[in-house]
Coordinates of C-alpha atoms and ligand atoms in Angstrom, one line a residue:
M21 CA -8.4 36.2 103.4
A22 CA -7.5 32.6 102.6
S23 CA -10.0 31.0 100.2
Y24 CA -11.0 27.4 99.9
T25 CA -9.4 25.8 96.9
T26 CA -9.4 22.3 95.4
G27 CA -6.0 22.9 93.8
D28 CA -5.1 22.4 90.1
S29 CA -5.9 18.7 90.0
G30 CA -9.5 19.2 89.0
M31 CA -10.7 17.1 91.9
T32 CA -14.2 17.8 93.1
R33 CA -14.7 19.4 96.5
Q34 CA -16.0 16.1 97.8
S35 CA -13.1 14.0 96.7
F36 CA -10.6 16.6 98.0
M37 CA -12.2 16.3 101.5
A38 CA -12.3 12.5 101.2
S39 CA -8.6 12.3 100.3
K40 CA -7.8 14.5 103.3
L41 CA -9.6 12.1 105.6
S42 CA -8.3 8.9 104.1
L43 CA -6.0 6.6 106.1
K44 CA -5.3 4.3 103.1
N45 CA -1.9 2.5 103.2
K46 CA -1.4 3.6 106.8
V47 CA -0.6 1.4 109.8
T48 CA -2.2 2.4 113.1
V49 CA -1.4 1.0 116.5
V50 CA -4.2 1.1 119.1
T51 CA -3.5 0.3 122.7
G52 CA -6.4 -0.9 124.8
G53 CA -7.9 -1.9 121.4
S54 CA -9.5 -5.2 122.5
R55 CA -12.8 -3.6 123.7
G56 CA -14.6 -0.3 124.3
I57 CA -13.3 2.9 123.0
G58 CA -10.1 1.4 121.7
L59 CA -11.9 -1.3 119.7
D60 CA -14.3 1.2 118.2
L61 CA -11.5 3.5 117.2
A62 CA -9.7 0.5 115.6
E63 CA -12.7 -0.2 113.5
S64 CA -13.3 3.5 112.5
T65 CA -9.6 3.8 111.6
A66 CA -9.9 0.6 109.4
D67 CA -13.0 2.1 107.9
L68 CA -10.8 4.9 106.6
G69 CA -8.4 2.4 105.1
S70 CA -5.8 1.8 107.7
D71 CA -4.2 -1.5 108.8
V72 CA -4.6 -1.9 112.5
V73 CA -2.6 -3.4 115.3
L74 CA -4.3 -4.0 118.6
M75 CA -2.1 -4.1 121.7
D76 CA -4.0 -5.1 124.8
I77 CA -3.6 -7.2 128.0
R78 CA -6.9 -9.0 127.2
E79 CA -8.0 -10.9 124.1
P80 CA -10.1 -8.9 121.5
Q81 CA -13.8 -9.0 122.1
T82 CA -14.5 -9.5 118.4
D83 CA -13.3 -11.7 115.5
L84 CA -10.4 -9.9 113.8
K85 CA -10.8 -12.1 110.7
E86 CA -14.3 -10.8 110.3
L87 CA -13.1 -7.2 110.7
A88 CA -10.4 -7.7 108.2
T89 CA -12.9 -9.0 105.6
K90 CA -15.4 -6.3 106.4
Y91 CA -12.9 -3.4 106.0
K92 CA -10.5 -5.0 103.6
T93 CA -7.5 -4.1 105.8
R94 CA -5.1 -6.1 107.9
F95 CA -5.8 -6.6 111.6
K96 CA -3.3 -7.9 114.1
F97 CA -3.5 -8.5 117.8
Y98 CA -0.4 -8.6 120.0
H99 CA -0.9 -9.5 123.7
T100 CA 0.7 -6.5 125.4
D101 CA 1.0 -5.1 129.0
V102 CA 1.5 -1.4 128.5
T103 CA 3.1 -1.2 132.0
E104 CA 6.0 -3.4 131.0
M105 CA 8.6 -1.9 128.7
T106 CA 9.8 -5.3 127.5
S107 CA 6.2 -6.2 126.5
L108 CA 5.7 -2.9 124.7
Q109 CA 9.0 -3.1 122.9
A110 CA 8.3 -6.6 121.7
S111 CA 4.9 -5.6 120.3
F112 CA 6.2 -2.6 118.5
D113 CA 9.1 -4.7 117.1
R114 CA 6.5 -7.3 115.9
C115 CA 4.4 -4.6 114.4
V116 CA 7.3 -3.2 112.3
N117 CA 8.3 -6.8 111.4
D118 CA 4.8 -7.8 110.3
L119 CA 3.5 -4.5 108.7
G120 CA 6.7 -2.7 107.9
K121 CA 6.0 0.7 109.6
I122 CA 3.9 2.7 112.0
D123 CA 2.1 5.9 110.9
N124 CA -0.4 6.4 113.7
C125 CA -0.7 5.5 117.3
I126 CA -3.8 5.8 119.5
T127 CA -3.2 5.3 123.3
A128 CA -6.5 4.1 124.7
A129 CA -5.4 1.5 127.3
G130 CA -6.6 2.8 130.6
V131 CA -8.0 1.9 134.0
A132 CA -10.3 4.0 136.2
M133 CA -11.1 4.1 139.9
D134 CA -14.0 6.0 141.8
K135 CA -13.1 6.2 145.4
P136 CA -12.9 9.0 148.1
F137 CA -9.6 10.8 148.1
L138 CA -9.1 9.9 151.8
D139 CA -9.2 6.2 151.0
H140 CA -6.9 5.9 148.0
T141 CA -4.0 3.6 148.7
W142 CA -0.4 3.8 147.3
D143 CA -0.8 0.6 145.3
E144 CA -4.1 1.8 143.7
C145 CA -2.5 5.1 142.7
R146 CA 0.6 3.3 141.4
K147 CA -1.6 1.1 139.1
L148 CA -3.5 4.1 137.7
L149 CA -0.2 6.0 137.1
D150 CA 1.5 2.9 135.5
V151 CA -1.3 2.1 133.1
N152 CA -2.6 5.6 132.2
V153 CA 0.5 7.7 132.4
L154 CA 3.6 5.6 131.9
G155 CA 1.8 3.1 129.6
S156 CA 0.7 6.0 127.3
F157 CA 4.1 7.9 127.6
F158 CA 6.2 4.9 126.5
C159 CA 3.8 3.9 123.8
A160 CA 4.1 7.3 122.4
Q161 CA 7.9 7.1 122.7
L162 CA 8.1 3.8 120.9
A163 CA 5.8 5.1 118.1
A164 CA 7.8 8.3 117.8
R165 CA 11.1 6.5 117.6
Q166 CA 9.9 4.4 114.8
M167 CA 8.4 7.4 112.9
K168 CA 11.7 9.2 113.3
E169 CA 13.6 6.2 111.9
Q170 CA 11.2 6.1 109.0
Q171 CA 11.5 9.8 108.4
T172 CA 7.8 9.8 107.6
G173 CA 6.4 11.8 110.4
G174 CA 3.2 10.5 112.0
S175 CA 0.3 11.2 114.2
I176 CA -0.2 10.2 117.9
V177 CA -3.6 10.6 119.6
M178 CA -3.8 10.0 123.3
I179 CA -7.1 9.4 125.1
A180 CA -7.4 11.8 128.0
S181 CA -10.8 12.4 129.8
I182 CA -13.2 15.0 130.9
A183 CA -11.6 14.3 134.3
A184 CA -8.6 16.3 133.0
H185 CA -10.7 19.4 132.6
C186 CA -12.9 19.7 135.7
A187 CA -14.3 17.9 138.8
I188 CA -16.8 15.4 137.5
P189 CA -20.3 15.5 139.1
A190 CA -20.8 12.7 141.6
Q191 CA -17.5 11.0 141.0
R192 CA -14.4 10.8 143.2
V193 CA -11.6 10.4 140.8
S194 CA -8.8 12.4 142.2
M195 CA -5.9 10.2 141.0
Y196 CA -7.6 9.1 137.8
G197 CA -8.2 12.8 137.0
G198 CA -4.6 13.5 137.8
T199 CA -3.4 10.8 135.4
K200 CA -5.6 12.2 132.6
A201 CA -4.5 15.7 133.2
A202 CA -1.0 14.4 132.7
I203 CA -2.0 12.9 129.4
K204 CA -3.6 16.2 128.3
L205 CA -0.5 18.2 129.1
L206 CA 1.7 15.5 127.5
G207 CA -0.2 16.1 124.3
Q208 CA 0.8 19.8 124.5
T209 CA 4.5 19.2 125.4
L210 CA 5.1 16.4 122.9
G211 CA 3.2 18.3 120.2
A212 CA 5.8 21.0 120.5
E213 CA 8.9 18.7 121.1
L214 CA 8.1 16.3 118.2
A215 CA 7.0 19.0 115.7
P216 CA 10.4 19.2 114.0
L217 CA 10.1 15.5 113.2
N218 CA 6.6 16.2 111.7
I219 CA 5.1 13.9 114.4
R220 CA 1.9 15.5 115.6
V221 CA 0.5 14.7 119.1
N222 CA -3.0 15.6 120.1
T223 CA -5.5 14.4 122.8
V224 CA -9.2 13.6 122.8
S225 CA -11.1 14.0 126.1
P226 CA -14.2 11.9 126.2
G227 CA -17.0 12.6 128.6
F228 CA -19.2 9.8 129.8
I229 CA -19.1 7.0 127.2
A230 CA -21.1 3.8 127.5
T231 CA -18.4 1.0 127.8
D232 CA -17.5 -1.8 130.3
M233 CA -15.4 0.8 132.2
S234 CA -18.3 3.2 132.8
K235 CA -20.8 0.3 133.3
Q236 CA -18.9 -0.7 136.5
F237 CA -20.2 2.6 138.2
T238 CA -23.7 1.2 138.5
E239 CA -24.9 3.9 140.9
L240 CA -23.8 6.7 138.5
Q241 CA -25.8 5.6 135.4
D242 CA -28.5 8.3 135.9
V243 CA -25.8 11.0 136.2
F244 CA -24.1 9.7 133.0
R245 CA -27.4 9.9 131.1
N246 CA -28.9 13.1 132.5
V247 CA -26.1 15.5 133.5
P248 CA -24.4 16.2 130.1
P249 CA -26.0 19.3 128.5
L250 CA -26.7 17.3 125.3
G251 CA -28.9 15.1 127.5
R252 CA -27.4 11.6 126.9
I253 CA -24.5 9.4 127.6
G254 CA -21.9 9.2 124.8
E255 CA -21.4 6.2 122.5
T256 CA -18.0 5.0 121.5
G257 CA -18.8 6.0 118.0
D258 CA -19.1 9.7 119.1
L259 CA -15.3 9.8 119.3
A260 CA -14.6 8.4 115.9
M261 CA -14.5 11.6 113.9
A262 CA -12.5 13.5 116.5
V263 CA -9.8 10.9 116.4
A264 CA -10.0 10.5 112.6
Y265 CA -9.4 14.3 112.3
F266 CA -6.2 14.2 114.3
L267 CA -4.9 11.1 112.4
C268 CA -5.6 12.2 108.9
S269 CA -3.6 14.5 106.7
G270 CA -6.4 17.1 106.9
S271 CA -5.1 18.1 110.3
S272 CA -1.5 18.4 109.2
Y273 CA -1.3 21.9 110.8
T274 CA -2.8 20.7 114.1
T275 CA -0.7 19.6 117.0
G276 CA -0.8 19.9 120.8
A277 CA -4.5 20.3 120.7
D278 CA -7.2 18.7 122.9
L279 CA -10.7 18.0 121.7
A280 CA -13.3 17.5 124.4
V281 CA -16.1 15.2 123.3
T282 CA -18.4 15.4 126.3
G283 CA -21.9 16.4 125.3
G284 CA -20.9 19.9 126.6
L285 CA -20.2 18.7 130.1
H286 CA -16.6 20.1 130.3
N287 CA -18.1 23.6 130.2
G288 CA -20.4 22.8 133.1
R289 CA -24.1 21.9 133.2
I290 CA -26.5 24.4 131.9
E291 CA -29.6 24.8 133.9
L292 CA -32.6 25.9 131.9
Ligands
NAD7 N1 -15.7 5.1 129.2 C1 -15.6 6.4 129.5 O1 -16.6 7.0 130.0 C2 -14.3 7.2 129.4 C3 -14.4 8.5 129.6 C4 -13.2 9.3 129.5 C5 -12.0 8.6 129.1 N2 -12.0 7.3 129.0 C6 -10.7 6.6 128.6 O2 -10.8 5.9 127.4 C7 -9.9 4.8 127.4 C8 -10.7 3.6 127.0 O3 -11.7 3.4 128.0 P1 -12.9 2.4 127.9 O4 -14.1 3.0 128.5 O5 -13.0 1.8 126.5 O6 -12.4 1.2 128.9 P2 -12.4 -0.4 128.8 O7 -12.1 -0.8 130.2 O8 -13.6 -0.9 128.1 O9 -11.1 -0.6 127.9 C9 -9.8 -0.4 128.3 C10 -8.9 -1.3 127.6 O10 -7.6 -1.1 128.2 C11 -7.0 -2.4 128.3 N3 -5.9 -2.3 129.4 C12 -6.0 -2.1 130.7 N4 -4.8 -2.2 131.3 C13 -4.0 -2.6 130.3 C14 -2.6 -2.9 130.3 N5 -1.8 -2.8 131.4 N6 -2.0 -3.1 129.1 C15 -2.7 -3.2 128.0 N7 -4.0 -2.9 127.9 C16 -4.6 -2.6 129.1 C17 -8.1 -3.2 128.8 O11 -7.8 -4.6 128.7 C18 -9.3 -2.8 127.9 O12 -9.3 -3.5 126.7 C19 -9.3 4.8 128.8 O13 -8.0 5.4 128.7 C20 -10.2 5.6 129.6 O14 -9.6 6.2 130.7 C21 -13.1 6.5 129.1

């Protein structure tokens, strides 16, 4: 049986774990980083020592200079439309030019739509596919190309959803769920394909999380609060450790995995 060891360095157990979790001297790209889940993950990543590049179609909802001072890391924002390859390529080039490398990439840019299946239009579906699937796919590709060139390996975390796991109570998200199922499977296929380059790819599937995205579904707020078995809506901070695990060296033997952070909802509601 394998036993826990701190090695020969004489490090304490605590410092061994802290060193595994550290993102010091790393550069992390976060798409959709201007607000909500992406912004929170940008902060938690910086809290572990990483420089952070936000790529988003909207301006950051916070002062990046204040964040840089607070976490003593570098923060950059590049206006980026993840549905345009030229825009993505320009931002990735700028990132390498400004910060020298890319170690981690979190794809959090996304859009949602709650609408009956029978009423979905082609244009609405195209938008969901462009942002959620192609935007994440090509971000991962640009990040992986850079990691390959650096010969450093790296970690890519793609934000999927509970909608990739099951039909969501009270929501009609057929195409949104389809896009997130694509992301979940992409994590598995890229995890295998990029493993020889030591590039790990994993997905995190949030349940109901309180953000501007979920707030737009005003009539569903009671469902979001009461239906998860843990009895509450998630906060953006509930995702921080899941993503940190996949990014850090402590997960160096983990790829192609999905972690559902849903308050237990992906296993169904438990009636007591
Ligand atoms: N909030 C939830 O309950 C929940 C649950 C499961 C999964 N998710 C997923 O988490 C991710 C973040 O969601 P959120 O709740 O923070 O939403 P949000 O709307 O608050 O943030 C999404 C961000 O993506 C950006 N974005 C949208 N289109 C873009 C484009 N074309 N190019 C660049 N950036 C673009 C937006 O400007 C925004 O900053 C999404 O992928 C979403 O599908 C959210």
